[in-house]
Amino acid sequence: AQKVTQAQTEISVVEKEDVTLDCVYETRDTTYYLFWYKQPPSGELVFLIRRNSFDEQNEISGRYSWNFQKSTSSFNFTITASQVVDSAVYFCALSGDQGGSEKLVFGKGMKLTVNP
Amino acid sequence: DAGVIQSPRHEVTEMGQEVTLRCKPISGHNSLFWYRQTMMRGLELLIYFNNNVPIDDSGMPEDRFSAKMPNASFSTLKIQPSEPRDSAVYFCASSRYSGDTDTQYFGPGTRLTVL
């Protein structure tokens, strides 16, 4: 069975601090996909990034970066120089080989509060 | 382009009443998903369709829940009769299979309160 664990439930930082959100997954599939979604206080779920199991290249997009390590089954997300607008709940999710065309298994989410 | 559209955005009803939630996926998408979000259980899949055909309904709590997708641009999730424990935010999402780039995009959700 697939499982996603976000051990941190809540983090509070001061603006401009860097923050890393941890995600550990379990799957028996050899091909799988990992996702991060953001849920701001307004409630919608916003897609941030998708990675497949064959692509361990880490990615940087502006202030966001992702670190995918198959050896430790981790897909961590870092926000550099955090801003108040980054305050949200962040979800890590996992699917099988059909990617976004099949069920996503979500972690419990991690609430990030960025204080001015 | 319009995103996933859900209606109503908020629904307050009394126990025992029938509730119908509606979803219009993104045009051209061929997969549609219904998720439920609660504090206790987090985000969990209820059911999903590929090309209007239900593929996995193992997450549907019980017979009180039913979902249909009569065509590619519309789906409903019905609860009859509703119970207080059904109170949650219900999200619809859609995706289009395209090899390595398909991603589920979520609607704004319907916040259901059953009194």
GROMACS .gro file of C-alpha atoms in nm:
model
  231
    1ALA     CA    1   0.000   0.000   0.000
    2GLN     CA    2   0.110   0.354  -0.064
    3LYS     CA    3   0.173   0.588   0.223
    4VAL     CA    4   0.294   0.945   0.264
    5THR     CA    5   0.426   1.077   0.593
    6GLN     CA    6   0.474   1.441   0.674
    7ALA     CA    7   0.616   1.421   1.023
    8GLN     CA    8   0.600   1.794   1.088
    9THR     CA    9   0.247   1.914   1.151
   10GLU     CA   10   0.314   2.281   1.202
   11ILE     CA   11   0.607   2.520   1.161
   12SER     CA   12   0.628   2.887   1.243
   13VAL     CA   13   0.909   3.104   1.107
   14VAL     CA   14   0.992   3.468   1.073
   15GLU     CA   15   0.992   3.627   0.732
   16LYS     CA   16   1.312   3.574   0.529
   17GLU     CA   17   1.400   3.254   0.707
   18ASP     CA   18   1.453   2.941   0.497
   19VAL     CA   19   1.222   2.651   0.575
   20THR     CA   20   1.227   2.286   0.465
   21LEU     CA   21   0.916   2.069   0.458
   22ASP     CA   22   0.982   1.698   0.489
   23CYS     CA   23   0.802   1.420   0.302
   24VAL     CA   24   0.869   1.048   0.326
   25TYR     CA   25   0.681   0.800   0.113
   26GLU     CA   26   0.626   0.426   0.090
   27THR     CA   27   0.537   0.237  -0.226
   28ARG     CA   28   0.606  -0.097  -0.389
   29ASP     CA   29   0.570   0.048  -0.737
   30THR     CA   30   0.883   0.087  -0.944
   31THR     CA   31   0.725   0.373  -1.136
   32TYR     CA   32   0.551   0.636  -0.933
   33TYR     CA   33   0.496   1.010  -0.912
   34LEU     CA   34   0.533   1.260  -0.631
   35PHE     CA   35   0.357   1.592  -0.597
   36TRP     CA   36   0.346   1.896  -0.373
   37TYR     CA   37   0.030   2.102  -0.332
   38LYS     CA   38  -0.029   2.421  -0.137
   39GLN     CA   39  -0.353   2.508   0.042
   40PRO     CA   40  -0.362   2.876   0.141
   41PRO     CA   41  -0.610   3.005   0.400
   42SER     CA   42  -0.865   3.060   0.122
   43GLY     CA   43  -0.893   2.682   0.095
   44GLU     CA   44  -0.813   2.593  -0.264
   45LEU     CA   45  -0.549   2.335  -0.349
   46VAL     CA   46  -0.275   2.470  -0.572
   47PHE     CA   47  -0.039   2.243  -0.763
   48LEU     CA   48   0.331   2.322  -0.711
   49ILE     CA   49   0.542   2.042  -0.858
   50ARG     CA   50   0.538   1.688  -0.992
   51ARG     CA   51   0.829   1.442  -1.014
   52ASN     CA   52   0.848   1.088  -1.149
   53SER     CA   53   1.051   0.813  -0.990
   54PHE     CA   54   1.308   0.812  -1.270
   55ASP     CA   55   1.395   1.176  -1.234
   56GLU     CA   56   1.600   1.242  -0.923
   57GLN     CA   57   1.729   1.571  -1.051
   58ASN     CA   58   1.660   1.836  -0.796
   59GLU     CA   59   1.480   2.147  -0.909
   60ILE     CA   60   1.485   2.512  -0.823
   61SER     CA   61   1.207   2.748  -0.919
   62GLY     CA   62   1.248   3.095  -0.783
   63ARG     CA   63   1.240   3.070  -0.405
   64TYR     CA   64   1.125   2.708  -0.416
   65SER     CA   65   1.347   2.403  -0.443
   66TRP     CA   66   1.284   2.031  -0.420
   67ASN     CA   67   1.514   1.749  -0.313
   68PHE     CA   68   1.412   1.400  -0.429
   69GLN     CA   69   1.612   1.107  -0.292
   70LYS     CA   70   1.498   0.756  -0.376
   71SER     CA   71   1.755   0.603  -0.140
   72THR     CA   72   1.575   0.755   0.158
   73SER     CA   73   1.226   0.768  -0.001
   74SER     CA   74   1.211   1.140   0.058
   75PHE     CA   75   1.082   1.433  -0.144
   76ASN     CA   76   1.155   1.746   0.055
   77PHE     CA   77   1.055   2.101  -0.030
   78THR     CA   78   1.246   2.414   0.068
   79ILE     CA   79   1.129   2.772   0.063
   80THR     CA   80   1.414   3.021   0.063
   81ALA     CA   81   1.365   3.365   0.213
   82SER     CA   82   1.010   3.291   0.322
   83GLN     CA   83   0.737   3.551   0.286
   84VAL     CA   84   0.408   3.604   0.466
   85VAL     CA   85   0.225   3.494   0.149
   86ASP     CA   86   0.386   3.151   0.184
   87SER     CA   87   0.169   3.087   0.489
   88ALA     CA   88  -0.039   2.783   0.398
   89VAL     CA   89  -0.079   2.412   0.450
   90TYR     CA   90   0.151   2.211   0.225
   91PHE     CA   91   0.066   1.861   0.113
   92CYS     CA   92   0.293   1.596  -0.031
   93ALA     CA   93   0.117   1.333  -0.245
   94LEU     CA   94   0.203   1.006  -0.420
   95SER     CA   95   0.052   0.819  -0.714
   96GLY     CA   96   0.136   0.507  -0.911
   97ASP     CA   97   0.253   0.477  -1.267
   98GLN     CA   98  -0.044   0.662  -1.414
   99GLY     CA   99   0.066   0.986  -1.253
  100GLY     CA  100  -0.211   1.240  -1.226
  101SER     CA  101  -0.459   1.008  -1.396
  102GLU     CA  102  -0.499   0.791  -1.091
  103LYS     CA  103  -0.559   0.823  -0.719
  104LEU     CA  104  -0.335   1.056  -0.520
  105VAL     CA  105  -0.243   0.950  -0.168
  106PHE     CA  106  -0.185   1.259   0.043
  107GLY     CA  107   0.014   1.319   0.356
  108LYS     CA  108  -0.156   1.485   0.651
  109GLY     CA  109  -0.017   1.823   0.553
  110MET     CA  110   0.214   2.069   0.724
  111LYS     CA  111   0.094   2.410   0.829
  112LEU     CA  112   0.349   2.683   0.767
  113THR     CA  113   0.306   3.020   0.930
  114VAL     CA  114   0.539   3.297   0.823
  115ASN     CA  115   0.534   3.591   1.062
  116PRO     CA  116   0.636   3.942   0.960
  117ASP     CA  117  -0.896   2.899  -1.935
  118ALA     CA  118  -1.156   2.814  -1.673
  119GLY     CA  119  -1.045   2.584  -1.397
  120VAL     CA  120  -1.248   2.312  -1.231
  121ILE     CA  121  -1.587   2.451  -1.133
  122GLN     CA  122  -1.776   2.325  -0.831
  123SER     CA  123  -2.116   2.416  -0.700
  124PRO     CA  124  -2.239   2.503  -0.455
  125ARG     CA  125  -1.942   2.651  -0.271
  126HIS     CA  126  -2.119   2.616   0.062
  127GLU     CA  127  -2.407   2.392   0.161
  128VAL     CA  128  -2.581   2.375   0.495
  129THR     CA  129  -2.844   2.109   0.535
  130GLU     CA  130  -3.019   1.909   0.800
  131MET     CA  131  -2.959   1.548   0.879
  132GLY     CA  132  -3.159   1.319   0.656
  133GLN     CA  133  -3.173   1.554   0.361
  134GLU     CA  134  -3.035   1.473   0.018
  135VAL     CA  135  -2.729   1.668  -0.092
  136THR     CA  136  -2.599   1.695  -0.447
  137LEU     CA  137  -2.257   1.838  -0.524
  138ARG     CA  138  -2.166   1.929  -0.879
  139CYS     CA  139  -1.843   1.948  -1.074
  140LYS     CA  140  -1.742   2.066  -1.418
  141PRO     CA  141  -1.390   1.952  -1.508
  142ILE     CA  142  -1.142   2.147  -1.715
  143SER     CA  143  -1.230   2.121  -2.082
  144GLY     CA  144  -1.035   1.841  -2.251
  145HIS     CA  145  -0.959   1.657  -1.930
  146ASN     CA  146  -1.061   1.292  -1.928
  147SER     CA  147  -1.011   1.197  -1.563
  148LEU     CA  148  -1.223   1.328  -1.277
  149PHE     CA  149  -1.172   1.275  -0.905
  150TRP     CA  150  -1.379   1.337  -0.593
  151TYR     CA  151  -1.187   1.388  -0.268
  152ARG     CA  152  -1.306   1.466   0.082
  153GLN     CA  153  -1.109   1.667   0.338
  154THR     CA  154  -1.171   1.641   0.711
  155MET     CA  155  -0.960   1.727   1.012
  156MET     CA  156  -0.956   1.368   1.130
  157ARG     CA  157  -0.884   1.187   0.802
  158GLY     CA  158  -0.719   1.453   0.592
  159LEU     CA  159  -0.759   1.436   0.213
  160GLU     CA  160  -0.894   1.107   0.087
  161LEU     CA  161  -1.014   0.989  -0.250
  162LEU     CA  162  -1.378   0.892  -0.274
  163ILE     CA  163  -1.405   0.790  -0.639
  164TYR     CA  164  -1.253   0.862  -0.976
  165PHE     CA  165  -1.355   0.831  -1.338
  166ASN     CA  166  -1.155   0.785  -1.656
  167ASN     CA  167  -1.341   0.873  -1.975
  168ASN     CA  168  -1.666   0.891  -1.775
  169VAL     CA  169  -1.626   0.535  -1.641
  170PRO     CA  170  -1.586   0.481  -1.266
  171ILE     CA  171  -1.248   0.320  -1.204
  172ASP     CA  172  -1.207   0.312  -0.827
  173ASP     CA  173  -1.490   0.375  -0.583
  174SER     CA  174  -1.330   0.199  -0.289
  175GLY     CA  175  -1.318   0.524  -0.097
  176MET     CA  176  -1.693   0.582  -0.106
  177PRO     CA  177  -1.792   0.553   0.260
  178GLU     CA  178  -2.114   0.362   0.223
  179ASP     CA  179  -2.428   0.321   0.018
  180ARG     CA  180  -2.546   0.666   0.110
  181PHE     CA  181  -2.288   0.807  -0.130
  182SER     CA  182  -2.318   0.784  -0.506
  183ALA     CA  183  -2.140   0.953  -0.794
  184LYS     CA  184  -2.216   0.984  -1.161
  185MET     CA  185  -2.048   1.123  -1.467
  186PRO     CA  186  -2.306   1.131  -1.745
  187ASN     CA  187  -2.074   1.312  -1.986
  188ALA     CA  188  -1.724   1.449  -2.011
  189SER     CA  189  -1.816   1.789  -1.874
  190PHE     CA  190  -2.023   1.710  -1.568
  191SER     CA  191  -2.021   1.497  -1.256
  192THR     CA  192  -2.232   1.478  -0.941
  193LEU     CA  193  -2.171   1.342  -0.594
  194LYS     CA  194  -2.488   1.267  -0.404
  195ILE     CA  195  -2.539   1.191  -0.037
  196GLN     CA  196  -2.874   1.049   0.063
  197PRO     CA  197  -2.955   1.065   0.348
  198SER     CA  198  -2.695   1.303   0.483
  199GLU     CA  199  -2.555   1.269   0.835
  200PRO     CA  200  -2.355   1.511   1.054
  201ARG     CA  201  -2.041   1.303   1.006
  202ASP     CA  202  -2.054   1.385   0.634
  203SER     CA  203  -1.962   1.744   0.715
  204ALA     CA  204  -1.640   1.813   0.526
  205VAL     CA  205  -1.494   1.995   0.229
  206TYR     CA  206  -1.549   1.803  -0.092
  207PHE     CA  207  -1.303   1.866  -0.373
  208CYS     CA  208  -1.334   1.777  -0.737
  209ALA     CA  209  -1.020   1.748  -0.949
  210SER     CA  210  -0.952   1.673  -1.312
  211SER     CA  211  -0.656   1.571  -1.524
  212ARG     CA  212  -0.571   1.479  -1.880
  213TYR     CA  213  -0.357   1.179  -1.949
  214SER     CA  214  -0.058   1.298  -2.147
  215GLY     CA  215   0.227   1.071  -2.056
  216ASP     CA  216   0.464   1.244  -1.823
  217THR     CA  217   0.285   1.571  -1.771
  218ASP     CA  218  -0.061   1.497  -1.640
  219THR     CA  219  -0.146   1.662  -1.312
  220GLN     CA  220  -0.463   1.686  -1.111
  221TYR     CA  221  -0.606   2.035  -1.085
  222PHE     CA  222  -0.849   2.098  -0.805
  223GLY     CA  223  -1.167   2.296  -0.787
  224PRO     CA  224  -1.235   2.542  -0.503
  225GLY     CA  225  -1.425   2.281  -0.302
  226THR     CA  226  -1.772   2.260  -0.153
  227ARG     CA  227  -1.794   2.308   0.221
  228LEU     CA  228  -2.077   2.086   0.344
  229THR     CA  229  -2.228   2.125   0.689
  230VAL     CA  230  -2.488   1.874   0.801
  231LEU     CA  231  -2.675   1.981   1.113
   0.00000   0.00000   0.00000
